[in-house]
Amino acid sequence: MSESKGRVLLAYSGGLDTSCILAWLIEEGYEVIAFMADVGQEEDFEAARKKALAVGAKKFYLVDLKREFVTELIYPALQANCIYENVYLLGTSLARPIIARGMMSIAEKEGCHFVSHGCTGKGNDQVRFELAFYGLKPDIKVIAPWRIPAEFYHRFAGRQALLAYAAEKKIPVQQTAAKPWSTDENLFHISYEAGILEDPDTTPPADMWKLTTDPEQAPQTPQRISIEFAAGLPVKVTVPDENKVYTDGVEIFLALNALARKHGIGRIDIVENRFIGVKSRGCYESPGATILRAAHVDLEGLTLDRNVRALRDQFVTIELSRILYNGHWFTPEREFVISSIPASQKTVNGVVRLKLYKGNVVIEGRSSDEGLYDEKESSMDELGGFEPTDTTGFIAIESIRIKKWAQANIRKGRV
């Protein structure tokens, strides 16, 4: 028996690609340990464990990372109102740093010389995972099969070649011809891409959407809830008609997921710009996250100073979203940007009341004792301490440059 080339920790999903990669790595002379992260996906973990060991993995690790995922990635992103290209809530991107860190911990424990993954050579995830690996363990070696021409991707040029290899290696696979797209799921969301979705003008079939009820089939009666925030973080969710209150961070997210799924909330269908420069069509369901973001953004209107909010929106929101999407989490710029979040959120305290109805999140009210909103000062029915004549000088100063610009345009005949 030939000497092993070294020990590899494989990010294993249990699907066709990573099962074939597991067999291929063994065929290439590596000793393989399979790793799965529980980040809230609806998965048969025991079946995946049995499959990995049957294919030839020396060991199988399942690591529960749900709480770290919520507290260290999801909630900071919520505080920053992270969003990519004004529509994508970054569900896939958010999970990658936590998974990569979990892998590096096991790689260190098991003395692995290499890590491997099943990410394609055209996608974002190869970048996200590998930059995270190097940010945590600079000397780790990465085996990326879908970027190895002769030995892998020319050999397995299409799905049929993988299926044939799986049959040869006696790897059990599930045929997916009836649902020709790929998915990635975690506690935050599920994504759908590839297959029939690569035509951006193809309407997703109704049975594609896994998490949420079709809004047209959602309950006819709206459901009302309230969310309490402290320093920009959700600390209590109250569901009056169910007589339930949630205060644990993970339980809050799970409860909002269940409510949003029932009411068909959180679906989007977009074409986005991948980090590597390719446009990609993706469909996403982010149920609970959609509710939380709507409530958080609304409460900030009541509690956050105007200039702080503008600076946060123009810098922190945009930059942290880009950092997450591009896989730059374990970097000095992420540390710098994240450090500004607590200062921006210290006044974001209060309660938001919401109505959930057929795919919509409707804000019905908000309250806070922060004191930035003065009902009397804002009223059209009383002065409330505001002196209207003061506005005359304010307008006069603001108009100086505008008048100069207008005069120059008139003089030059530009108007």
mmCIF file of C-alpha atoms in Angstrom:
data_model
loop_
_atom_site.group_PDB
_atom_site.id
_atom_site.type_symbol
_atom_site.label_atom_id
_atom_site.label_comp_id
_atom_site.label_asym_id
_atom_site.label_seq_id
_atom_site.Cartn_x
_atom_site.Cartn_y
_atom_site.Cartn_z
ATOM 1 C CA MET A 1 0.000 0.000 0.000
ATOM 2 C CA SER A 2 1.471 3.372 -1.039
ATOM 3 C CA GLU A 3 2.293 5.978 1.572
ATOM 4 C CA SER A 4 -0.391 8.600 2.205
ATOM 5 C CA LYS A 5 0.133 12.034 0.638
ATOM 6 C CA GLY A 6 -1.203 13.584 3.833
ATOM 7 C CA ARG A 7 -4.361 14.152 5.811
ATOM 8 C CA VAL A 8 -7.168 16.259 4.297
ATOM 9 C CA LEU A 9 -10.144 17.842 6.024
ATOM 10 C CA LEU A 10 -12.981 17.990 3.487
ATOM 11 C CA ALA A 11 -15.943 20.366 3.757
ATOM 12 C CA TYR A 12 -18.574 17.715 3.193
ATOM 13 C CA SER A 13 -22.233 18.260 2.278
ATOM 14 C CA GLY A 14 -23.334 14.696 1.579
ATOM 15 C CA GLY A 15 -24.255 15.590 -1.993
ATOM 16 C CA LEU A 16 -22.956 14.261 -5.289
ATOM 17 C CA ASP A 17 -20.019 16.651 -5.694
ATOM 18 C CA THR A 18 -18.403 16.343 -2.271
ATOM 19 C CA SER A 19 -19.069 12.586 -2.117
ATOM 20 C CA CYS A 20 -17.232 12.170 -5.422
ATOM 21 C CA ILE A 21 -14.468 14.500 -4.234
ATOM 22 C CA LEU A 22 -14.116 12.403 -1.087
ATOM 23 C CA ALA A 23 -13.666 9.238 -3.182
ATOM 24 C CA TRP A 24 -11.324 11.045 -5.592
ATOM 25 C CA LEU A 25 -9.094 12.349 -2.789
ATOM 26 C CA ILE A 26 -8.756 8.810 -1.443
ATOM 27 C CA GLU A 27 -8.003 7.585 -4.961
ATOM 28 C CA GLU A 28 -5.292 10.258 -5.190
ATOM 29 C CA GLY A 29 -3.636 8.902 -2.050
ATOM 30 C CA TYR A 30 -4.924 11.196 0.693
ATOM 31 C CA GLU A 31 -6.348 10.270 4.075
ATOM 32 C CA VAL A 32 -9.654 12.141 4.331
ATOM 33 C CA ILE A 33 -11.639 13.395 7.311
ATOM 34 C CA ALA A 34 -15.141 14.696 6.528
ATOM 35 C CA PHE A 35 -16.436 17.872 8.191
ATOM 36 C CA MET A 36 -19.989 19.152 8.374
ATOM 37 C CA ALA A 37 -21.136 22.325 10.112
ATOM 38 C CA ASP A 38 -24.613 22.545 11.573
ATOM 39 C CA VAL A 39 -25.543 26.144 10.776
ATOM 40 C CA GLY A 40 -29.259 25.494 10.939
ATOM 41 C CA GLN A 41 -29.845 23.741 7.626
ATOM 42 C CA GLU A 42 -32.599 21.124 7.445
ATOM 43 C CA GLU A 43 -30.352 18.124 6.900
ATOM 44 C CA ASP A 44 -30.220 14.430 7.733
ATOM 45 C CA PHE A 45 -26.850 14.597 9.462
ATOM 46 C CA GLU A 46 -26.819 10.936 10.439
ATOM 47 C CA ALA A 47 -27.349 9.866 6.825
ATOM 48 C CA ALA A 48 -24.494 12.154 5.781
ATOM 49 C CA ARG A 49 -22.226 10.655 8.445
ATOM 50 C CA LYS A 50 -22.964 7.103 7.320
ATOM 51 C CA LYS A 51 -22.430 8.044 3.690
ATOM 52 C CA ALA A 52 -19.075 9.744 4.316
ATOM 53 C CA LEU A 53 -17.744 6.800 6.286
ATOM 54 C CA ALA A 54 -19.068 4.344 3.695
ATOM 55 C CA VAL A 55 -17.268 6.226 0.900
ATOM 56 C CA GLY A 56 -14.032 5.991 2.865
ATOM 57 C CA ALA A 57 -13.624 8.913 5.248
ATOM 58 C CA LYS A 58 -11.439 8.037 8.234
ATOM 59 C CA LYS A 59 -13.555 10.183 10.545
ATOM 60 C CA PHE A 60 -16.637 12.365 10.397
ATOM 61 C CA TYR A 61 -17.114 15.550 12.380
ATOM 62 C CA LEU A 62 -20.453 17.333 12.825
ATOM 63 C CA VAL A 63 -19.982 20.645 14.654
ATOM 64 C CA ASP A 64 -22.942 22.676 15.917
ATOM 65 C CA LEU A 65 -22.187 26.302 15.054
ATOM 66 C CA LYS A 66 -25.707 27.760 15.171
ATOM 67 C CA ARG A 67 -25.247 29.986 18.211
ATOM 68 C CA GLU A 68 -21.945 31.429 16.987
ATOM 69 C CA PHE A 69 -23.535 31.984 13.590
ATOM 70 C CA VAL A 70 -26.356 34.026 15.107
ATOM 71 C CA THR A 71 -24.383 36.011 17.671
ATOM 72 C CA GLU A 72 -21.113 36.619 15.805
ATOM 73 C CA LEU A 73 -22.278 37.046 12.199
ATOM 74 C CA ILE A 74 -26.035 37.472 11.820
ATOM 75 C CA TYR A 75 -26.583 40.023 14.564
ATOM 76 C CA PRO A 76 -23.631 42.318 13.730
ATOM 77 C CA ALA A 77 -24.832 42.283 10.113
ATOM 78 C CA LEU A 78 -28.307 43.198 11.355
ATOM 79 C CA GLN A 79 -26.940 46.099 13.423
ATOM 80 C CA ALA A 80 -25.158 47.403 10.313
ATOM 81 C CA ASN A 81 -28.229 46.830 8.068
ATOM 82 C CA CYS A 82 -25.995 44.835 5.727
ATOM 83 C CA ILE A 83 -27.325 44.320 2.226
ATOM 84 C CA TYR A 84 -25.620 43.636 -1.118
ATOM 85 C CA GLU A 85 -26.653 45.592 -4.196
ATOM 86 C CA ASN A 86 -29.676 46.918 -2.285
ATOM 87 C CA VAL A 87 -31.515 43.591 -2.230
ATOM 88 C CA TYR A 88 -29.486 40.508 -1.127
ATOM 89 C CA LEU A 89 -29.261 39.963 2.639
ATOM 90 C CA LEU A 90 -26.025 37.935 2.341
ATOM 91 C CA GLY A 91 -27.247 34.639 3.801
ATOM 92 C CA THR A 92 -24.648 32.420 2.125
ATOM 93 C CA SER A 93 -21.805 34.865 2.765
ATOM 94 C CA LEU A 94 -22.628 35.166 6.463
ATOM 95 C CA ALA A 95 -22.148 31.465 7.178
ATOM 96 C CA ARG A 96 -18.763 31.039 5.500
ATOM 97 C CA PRO A 97 -16.517 32.601 8.201
ATOM 98 C CA ILE A 98 -18.076 30.465 10.931
ATOM 99 C CA ILE A 99 -17.764 27.271 8.862
ATOM 100 C CA ALA A 100 -14.161 28.067 7.920
ATOM 101 C CA ARG A 101 -13.242 28.717 11.547
ATOM 102 C CA GLY A 102 -14.852 25.434 12.581
ATOM 103 C CA MET A 103 -12.839 23.638 9.915
ATOM 104 C CA MET A 104 -9.567 25.193 11.008
ATOM 105 C CA SER A 105 -10.222 24.089 14.585
ATOM 106 C CA ILE A 106 -10.714 20.460 13.517
ATOM 107 C CA ALA A 107 -7.797 20.643 11.054
ATOM 108 C CA GLU A 108 -5.566 21.745 13.915
ATOM 109 C CA LYS A 109 -6.922 19.028 16.217
ATOM 110 C CA GLU A 110 -6.445 16.276 13.637
ATOM 111 C CA GLY A 111 -3.103 17.490 12.306
ATOM 112 C CA CYS A 112 -4.442 17.930 8.774
ATOM 113 C CA HIS A 113 -1.953 19.140 6.177
ATOM 114 C CA PHE A 114 -4.679 20.139 3.727
ATOM 115 C CA VAL A 115 -8.274 21.294 3.549
ATOM 116 C CA SER A 116 -10.550 20.749 0.560
ATOM 117 C CA HIS A 117 -13.963 21.919 -0.648
ATOM 118 C CA GLY A 118 -16.413 21.346 -3.487
ATOM 119 C CA CYS A 119 -16.841 24.967 -4.596
ATOM 120 C CA THR A 120 -16.933 25.558 -8.336
ATOM 121 C CA GLY A 121 -14.296 27.601 -10.135
ATOM 122 C CA LYS A 122 -16.848 30.225 -11.184
ATOM 123 C CA GLY A 123 -18.428 30.995 -7.840
ATOM 124 C CA ASN A 124 -17.886 33.256 -4.851
ATOM 125 C CA ASP A 125 -17.605 30.529 -2.232
ATOM 126 C CA GLN A 126 -14.172 29.304 -3.310
ATOM 127 C CA VAL A 127 -12.886 32.822 -2.596
ATOM 128 C CA ARG A 128 -14.750 33.172 0.691
ATOM 129 C CA PHE A 129 -13.579 29.844 2.075
ATOM 130 C CA GLU A 130 -9.975 30.045 0.980
ATOM 131 C CA LEU A 131 -9.403 33.641 2.109
ATOM 132 C CA ALA A 132 -10.910 32.652 5.472
ATOM 133 C CA PHE A 133 -8.610 29.611 5.692
ATOM 134 C CA TYR A 134 -5.548 31.758 5.019
ATOM 135 C CA GLY A 135 -6.738 34.460 7.430
ATOM 136 C CA LEU A 136 -6.891 31.861 10.182
ATOM 137 C CA LYS A 137 -3.990 29.546 9.282
ATOM 138 C CA PRO A 138 -1.632 31.094 6.718
ATOM 139 C CA ASP A 139 0.319 27.885 6.139
ATOM 140 C CA ILE A 140 -2.687 25.664 5.379
ATOM 141 C CA LYS A 141 -2.732 24.043 1.933
ATOM 142 C CA VAL A 142 -5.961 24.004 -0.062
ATOM 143 C CA ILE A 143 -7.059 21.356 -2.553
ATOM 144 C CA ALA A 144 -9.714 22.841 -4.850
ATOM 145 C CA PRO A 145 -10.669 20.016 -7.256
ATOM 146 C CA TRP A 146 -12.833 22.163 -9.513
ATOM 147 C CA ARG A 147 -9.708 24.201 -10.337
ATOM 148 C CA ILE A 148 -7.507 21.183 -11.135
ATOM 149 C CA PRO A 149 -7.793 20.658 -14.914
ATOM 150 C CA ALA A 150 -6.414 17.276 -15.935
ATOM 151 C CA GLU A 151 -7.011 15.299 -12.768
ATOM 152 C CA PHE A 152 -10.491 16.558 -12.005
ATOM 153 C CA TYR A 153 -12.598 18.991 -13.995
ATOM 154 C CA HIS A 154 -11.589 17.720 -17.437
ATOM 155 C CA ARG A 155 -12.150 14.194 -16.190
ATOM 156 C CA PHE A 156 -15.539 15.113 -14.737
ATOM 157 C CA ALA A 157 -16.694 17.492 -17.429
ATOM 158 C CA GLY A 158 -20.371 17.262 -16.555
ATOM 159 C CA ARG A 159 -22.916 15.838 -14.185
ATOM 160 C CA GLN A 160 -23.154 12.561 -16.083
ATOM 161 C CA ALA A 161 -19.435 11.962 -15.571
ATOM 162 C CA LEU A 162 -19.863 12.473 -11.820
ATOM 163 C CA LEU A 163 -22.846 10.131 -11.764
ATOM 164 C CA ALA A 164 -20.836 7.471 -13.608
ATOM 165 C CA TYR A 165 -17.952 7.864 -11.140
ATOM 166 C CA ALA A 166 -20.386 7.609 -8.230
ATOM 167 C CA ALA A 167 -21.775 4.397 -9.691
ATOM 168 C CA GLU A 168 -18.245 3.018 -10.148
ATOM 169 C CA LYS A 169 -17.389 3.824 -6.517
ATOM 170 C CA LYS A 170 -20.778 2.588 -5.280
ATOM 171 C CA ILE A 171 -21.661 6.016 -3.891
ATOM 172 C CA PRO A 172 -25.430 6.318 -3.380
ATOM 173 C CA VAL A 173 -26.848 9.446 -5.019
ATOM 174 C CA GLN A 174 -30.271 10.966 -5.369
ATOM 175 C CA GLN A 175 -31.357 11.881 -8.885
ATOM 176 C CA THR A 176 -32.384 15.550 -9.092
ATOM 177 C CA ALA A 177 -33.663 15.840 -12.656
ATOM 178 C CA ALA A 178 -37.041 16.918 -11.302
ATOM 179 C CA LYS A 179 -35.416 19.841 -9.476
ATOM 180 C CA PRO A 180 -32.561 21.020 -11.676
ATOM 181 C CA TRP A 181 -30.939 23.687 -9.510
ATOM 182 C CA SER A 182 -28.437 23.798 -6.655
ATOM 183 C CA THR A 183 -29.135 25.038 -3.145
ATOM 184 C CA ASP A 184 -27.300 26.255 -0.072
ATOM 185 C CA GLU A 185 -29.197 26.401 3.198
ATOM 186 C CA ASN A 186 -28.545 27.650 6.700
ATOM 187 C CA LEU A 187 -30.456 29.163 9.633
ATOM 188 C CA PHE A 188 -30.578 32.548 7.879
ATOM 189 C CA HIS A 189 -31.722 31.559 4.390
ATOM 190 C CA ILE A 190 -31.699 29.202 1.438
ATOM 191 C CA SER A 191 -30.332 30.008 -2.017
ATOM 192 C CA TYR A 192 -31.187 28.538 -5.412
ATOM 193 C CA GLU A 193 -29.050 28.862 -8.522
ATOM 194 C CA ALA A 194 -27.850 27.086 -11.676
ATOM 195 C CA GLY A 195 -29.809 24.698 -13.857
ATOM 196 C CA ILE A 196 -33.003 26.175 -15.263
ATOM 197 C CA LEU A 197 -32.426 29.353 -13.226
ATOM 198 C CA GLU A 198 -29.464 30.317 -15.419
ATOM 199 C CA ASP A 199 -31.957 31.805 -17.878
ATOM 200 C CA PRO A 200 -32.806 35.048 -16.043
ATOM 201 C CA ASP A 201 -36.190 35.181 -17.794
ATOM 202 C CA THR A 202 -37.306 31.762 -16.510
ATOM 203 C CA THR A 203 -39.878 32.055 -13.740
ATOM 204 C CA PRO A 204 -38.949 29.816 -10.800
ATOM 205 C CA PRO A 205 -41.411 26.920 -10.484
ATOM 206 C CA ALA A 206 -43.740 27.157 -7.523
ATOM 207 C CA ASP A 207 -42.365 23.976 -5.947
ATOM 208 C CA MET A 208 -38.801 25.333 -5.889
ATOM 209 C CA TRP A 209 -39.403 27.534 -2.856
ATOM 210 C CA LYS A 210 -38.679 25.327 0.143
ATOM 211 C CA LEU A 211 -39.001 27.556 3.196
ATOM 212 C CA THR A 212 -41.850 29.990 2.669
ATOM 213 C CA THR A 213 -45.528 29.645 1.856
ATOM 214 C CA ASP A 214 -46.558 31.091 -1.482
ATOM 215 C CA PRO A 215 -47.758 34.595 -0.491
ATOM 216 C CA GLU A 216 -50.962 33.987 -2.455
ATOM 217 C CA GLN A 217 -51.615 30.920 -0.304
ATOM 218 C CA ALA A 218 -50.560 32.518 2.990
ATOM 219 C CA PRO A 219 -53.134 33.067 5.751
ATOM 220 C CA GLN A 220 -55.908 35.553 5.016
ATOM 221 C CA THR A 221 -55.659 36.906 8.558
ATOM 222 C CA PRO A 222 -52.625 39.075 9.376
ATOM 223 C CA GLN A 223 -50.543 38.281 12.438
ATOM 224 C CA ARG A 224 -49.191 40.989 14.722
ATOM 225 C CA ILE A 225 -45.976 40.800 16.724
ATOM 226 C CA SER A 226 -43.594 43.133 18.534
ATOM 227 C CA ILE A 227 -39.794 43.133 18.650
ATOM 228 C CA GLU A 228 -37.808 44.821 21.402
ATOM 229 C CA PHE A 229 -34.261 45.975 20.659
ATOM 230 C CA ALA A 230 -31.410 46.882 23.012
ATOM 231 C CA ALA A 231 -28.317 48.474 21.463
ATOM 232 C CA GLY A 232 -29.601 47.441 18.046
ATOM 233 C CA LEU A 233 -29.998 43.762 18.960
ATOM 234 C CA PRO A 234 -33.321 41.925 19.280
ATOM 235 C CA VAL A 235 -33.838 40.940 22.921
ATOM 236 C CA LYS A 236 -37.525 40.032 22.979
ATOM 237 C CA VAL A 237 -40.161 38.931 20.491
ATOM 238 C CA THR A 238 -43.777 38.892 21.615
ATOM 239 C CA VAL A 239 -46.456 36.997 19.681
ATOM 240 C CA PRO A 240 -49.738 37.940 21.413
ATOM 241 C CA ASP A 241 -52.127 35.634 19.553
ATOM 242 C CA GLU A 242 -49.946 32.633 20.404
ATOM 243 C CA ASN A 243 -49.289 33.865 23.954
ATOM 244 C CA LYS A 244 -45.546 33.395 23.398
ATOM 245 C CA VAL A 245 -42.484 35.442 24.289
ATOM 246 C CA TYR A 246 -38.928 34.705 23.105
ATOM 247 C CA THR A 247 -35.814 36.187 24.704
ATOM 248 C CA ASP A 248 -32.918 33.886 23.780
ATOM 249 C CA GLY A 249 -30.961 35.113 20.753
ATOM 250 C CA VAL A 250 -31.197 31.883 18.766
ATOM 251 C CA GLU A 251 -34.813 31.218 19.787
ATOM 252 C CA ILE A 252 -35.764 34.733 18.643
ATOM 253 C CA PHE A 253 -34.363 34.044 15.200
ATOM 254 C CA LEU A 254 -36.006 30.626 14.958
ATOM 255 C CA ALA A 255 -39.372 32.055 16.034
ATOM 256 C CA LEU A 256 -39.203 34.835 13.449
ATOM 257 C CA ASN A 257 -38.224 32.302 10.801
ATOM 258 C CA ALA A 258 -41.321 30.229 11.588
ATOM 259 C CA LEU A 259 -43.626 33.263 11.515
ATOM 260 C CA ALA A 260 -42.170 34.598 8.271
ATOM 261 C CA ARG A 261 -42.326 31.207 6.582
ATOM 262 C CA LYS A 262 -46.020 30.905 7.419
ATOM 263 C CA HIS A 263 -46.775 34.320 5.932
ATOM 264 C CA GLY A 264 -44.663 33.984 2.776
ATOM 265 C CA ILE A 265 -42.103 36.622 3.766
ATOM 266 C CA GLY A 266 -38.539 36.889 2.481
ATOM 267 C CA ARG A 267 -38.453 35.753 -1.169
ATOM 268 C CA ILE A 268 -36.293 37.521 -3.761
ATOM 269 C CA ASP A 269 -35.224 36.716 -7.332
ATOM 270 C CA ILE A 270 -32.224 38.730 -8.565
ATOM 271 C CA VAL A 271 -29.255 38.965 -10.902
ATOM 272 C CA GLU A 272 -26.176 39.904 -8.898
ATOM 273 C CA ASN A 273 -22.549 40.691 -9.619
ATOM 274 C CA ARG A 274 -20.254 37.997 -8.285
ATOM 275 C CA PHE A 275 -16.923 39.034 -6.801
ATOM 276 C CA ILE A 276 -15.005 37.264 -9.574
ATOM 277 C CA GLY A 277 -16.719 39.434 -12.211
ATOM 278 C CA VAL A 278 -19.489 37.172 -13.499
ATOM 279 C CA LYS A 279 -23.166 38.054 -13.292
ATOM 280 C CA SER A 280 -25.298 35.369 -11.653
ATOM 281 C CA ARG A 281 -29.018 34.807 -11.237
ATOM 282 C CA GLY A 282 -30.013 33.714 -7.756
ATOM 283 C CA CYS A 283 -33.243 33.176 -5.838
ATOM 284 C CA TYR A 284 -33.254 33.488 -2.074
ATOM 285 C CA GLU A 285 -35.528 32.975 0.901
ATOM 286 C CA SER A 286 -34.516 34.901 4.040
ATOM 287 C CA PRO A 287 -37.671 34.786 6.173
ATOM 288 C CA GLY A 288 -36.808 35.855 9.723
ATOM 289 C CA ALA A 289 -34.000 38.118 8.559
ATOM 290 C CA THR A 290 -36.431 40.115 6.427
ATOM 291 C CA ILE A 291 -38.623 40.846 9.450
ATOM 292 C CA LEU A 292 -35.672 41.767 11.660
ATOM 293 C CA ARG A 293 -34.109 44.126 9.139
ATOM 294 C CA ALA A 294 -37.393 45.962 8.532
ATOM 295 C CA ALA A 295 -37.924 46.439 12.276
ATOM 296 C CA HIS A 296 -34.332 47.508 12.937
ATOM 297 C CA VAL A 297 -34.245 50.052 10.109
ATOM 298 C CA ASP A 298 -37.522 51.515 11.321
ATOM 299 C CA LEU A 299 -36.416 51.853 14.945
ATOM 300 C CA GLU A 300 -33.249 53.642 13.845
ATOM 301 C CA GLY A 301 -35.417 56.361 12.324
ATOM 302 C CA LEU A 302 -36.747 57.074 15.804
ATOM 303 C CA THR A 303 -33.603 56.614 17.873
ATOM 304 C CA LEU A 304 -30.479 57.275 15.783
ATOM 305 C CA ASP A 305 -28.890 60.686 15.273
ATOM 306 C CA ARG A 306 -29.141 61.938 11.689
ATOM 307 C CA ASN A 307 -25.420 62.328 11.044
ATOM 308 C CA VAL A 308 -24.485 59.069 12.768
ATOM 309 C CA ARG A 309 -27.058 57.271 10.646
ATOM 310 C CA ALA A 310 -25.771 58.877 7.450
ATOM 311 C CA LEU A 311 -22.152 57.977 8.227
ATOM 312 C CA ARG A 312 -23.119 54.426 9.150
ATOM 313 C CA ASP A 313 -25.216 54.010 5.979
ATOM 314 C CA GLN A 314 -22.559 55.481 3.708
ATOM 315 C CA PHE A 315 -19.608 53.630 5.190
ATOM 316 C CA VAL A 316 -20.306 50.783 7.620
ATOM 317 C CA THR A 317 -23.316 49.316 5.815
ATOM 318 C CA ILE A 318 -21.685 49.424 2.398
ATOM 319 C CA GLU A 319 -18.228 48.300 3.481
ATOM 320 C CA LEU A 320 -19.305 45.491 5.805
ATOM 321 C CA SER A 321 -21.674 44.191 3.132
ATOM 322 C CA ARG A 322 -18.814 44.166 0.637
ATOM 323 C CA ILE A 323 -16.467 42.532 3.161
ATOM 324 C CA LEU A 324 -19.000 39.765 3.781
ATOM 325 C CA TYR A 325 -19.838 39.199 0.132
ATOM 326 C CA ASN A 326 -16.207 39.134 -0.994
ATOM 327 C CA GLY A 327 -14.986 36.850 1.795
ATOM 328 C CA HIS A 328 -12.801 39.377 3.612
ATOM 329 C CA TRP A 329 -14.014 38.578 7.126
ATOM 330 C CA PHE A 330 -10.670 37.618 8.662
ATOM 331 C CA THR A 331 -8.974 40.879 7.695
ATOM 332 C CA PRO A 332 -7.858 44.097 9.397
ATOM 333 C CA GLU A 333 -10.512 46.121 7.552
ATOM 334 C CA ARG A 334 -13.274 43.944 8.974
ATOM 335 C CA GLU A 335 -11.927 44.470 12.487
ATOM 336 C CA PHE A 336 -11.858 48.219 11.870
ATOM 337 C CA VAL A 337 -15.390 48.416 10.461
ATOM 338 C CA ILE A 338 -16.905 46.120 13.101
ATOM 339 C CA SER A 339 -15.411 48.228 15.893
ATOM 340 C CA SER A 340 -17.630 51.159 14.902
ATOM 341 C CA ILE A 341 -20.917 49.252 15.211
ATOM 342 C CA PRO A 342 -21.395 49.454 19.023
ATOM 343 C CA ALA A 343 -21.032 53.254 19.003
ATOM 344 C CA SER A 344 -23.627 53.545 16.246
ATOM 345 C CA GLN A 345 -26.118 51.310 18.059
ATOM 346 C CA LYS A 346 -26.033 52.458 21.686
ATOM 347 C CA THR A 347 -29.237 54.511 21.282
ATOM 348 C CA VAL A 348 -31.118 51.936 19.183
ATOM 349 C CA ASN A 349 -33.372 50.869 22.042
ATOM 350 C CA GLY A 350 -37.112 50.413 21.832
ATOM 351 C CA VAL A 351 -40.026 48.361 20.562
ATOM 352 C CA VAL A 352 -41.381 47.986 17.024
ATOM 353 C CA ARG A 353 -44.874 46.658 16.342
ATOM 354 C CA LEU A 354 -45.362 44.799 13.057
ATOM 355 C CA LYS A 355 -48.053 43.148 10.961
ATOM 356 C CA LEU A 356 -47.178 40.065 8.904
ATOM 357 C CA TYR A 357 -49.440 39.544 5.914
ATOM 358 C CA LYS A 358 -49.061 37.712 2.594
ATOM 359 C CA GLY A 359 -45.370 38.346 1.976
ATOM 360 C CA ASN A 360 -45.359 41.797 3.561
ATOM 361 C CA VAL A 361 -43.837 43.183 6.736
ATOM 362 C CA VAL A 362 -45.881 46.241 7.737
ATOM 363 C CA ILE A 363 -44.642 48.548 10.486
ATOM 364 C CA GLU A 364 -47.581 49.604 12.661
ATOM 365 C CA GLY A 365 -45.769 51.577 15.359
ATOM 366 C CA ARG A 366 -42.606 52.108 17.303
ATOM 367 C CA SER A 367 -41.692 53.447 20.754
ATOM 368 C CA SER A 368 -38.529 54.367 22.656
ATOM 369 C CA ASP A 369 -37.481 56.432 25.642
ATOM 370 C CA GLU A 370 -34.264 57.643 23.968
ATOM 371 C CA GLY A 371 -35.735 61.138 23.608
ATOM 372 C CA LEU A 372 -34.482 62.130 20.142
ATOM 373 C CA TYR A 373 -38.069 62.381 18.909
ATOM 374 C CA ASP A 374 -40.057 65.236 20.470
ATOM 375 C CA GLU A 375 -43.744 64.987 19.631
ATOM 376 C CA LYS A 376 -44.444 68.597 20.634
ATOM 377 C CA GLU A 377 -41.483 69.954 18.693
ATOM 378 C CA SER A 378 -42.547 68.036 15.582
ATOM 379 C CA SER A 379 -46.227 68.981 15.886
ATOM 380 C CA MET A 380 -47.954 71.213 13.341
ATOM 381 C CA ASP A 381 -50.404 72.300 16.051
ATOM 382 C CA GLU A 382 -48.013 73.873 18.559
ATOM 383 C CA LEU A 383 -44.558 75.466 18.649
ATOM 384 C CA GLY A 384 -43.194 73.078 21.284
ATOM 385 C CA GLY A 385 -40.127 75.237 21.930
ATOM 386 C CA PHE A 386 -39.254 75.602 18.235
ATOM 387 C CA GLU A 387 -39.008 79.224 17.007
ATOM 388 C CA PRO A 388 -40.045 79.366 13.312
ATOM 389 C CA THR A 389 -38.300 82.720 12.742
ATOM 390 C CA ASP A 390 -34.945 81.015 13.388
ATOM 391 C CA THR A 391 -35.420 79.210 10.079
ATOM 392 C CA THR A 392 -35.048 82.494 8.177
ATOM 393 C CA GLY A 393 -31.366 82.757 9.037
ATOM 394 C CA PHE A 394 -30.870 79.028 8.401
ATOM 395 C CA ILE A 395 -32.263 79.351 4.871
ATOM 396 C CA ALA A 396 -30.246 82.527 4.217
ATOM 397 C CA ILE A 397 -26.965 80.789 5.042
ATOM 398 C CA GLU A 398 -27.861 77.640 3.115
ATOM 399 C CA SER A 399 -28.798 79.683 0.042
ATOM 400 C CA ILE A 400 -25.490 81.582 -0.301
ATOM 401 C CA ARG A 401 -23.707 79.037 -2.482
ATOM 402 C CA ILE A 402 -26.897 78.117 -4.367
ATOM 403 C CA LYS A 403 -27.442 81.760 -5.338
ATOM 404 C CA LYS A 404 -23.808 82.076 -6.455
ATOM 405 C CA TRP A 405 -24.148 78.938 -8.591
ATOM 406 C CA ALA A 406 -27.387 80.208 -10.146
ATOM 407 C CA GLN A 407 -25.872 83.644 -10.859
ATOM 408 C CA ALA A 408 -22.862 82.063 -12.570
ATOM 409 C CA ASN A 409 -25.131 79.931 -14.731
ATOM 410 C CA ILE A 410 -27.186 82.961 -15.781
ATOM 411 C CA ARG A 411 -24.033 84.929 -16.563
ATOM 412 C CA LYS A 412 -22.645 82.122 -18.715
ATOM 413 C CA GLY A 413 -25.975 81.484 -20.423
ATOM 414 C CA ARG A 414 -26.274 77.953 -19.047
ATOM 415 C CA VAL A 415 -29.919 78.340 -18.044
#
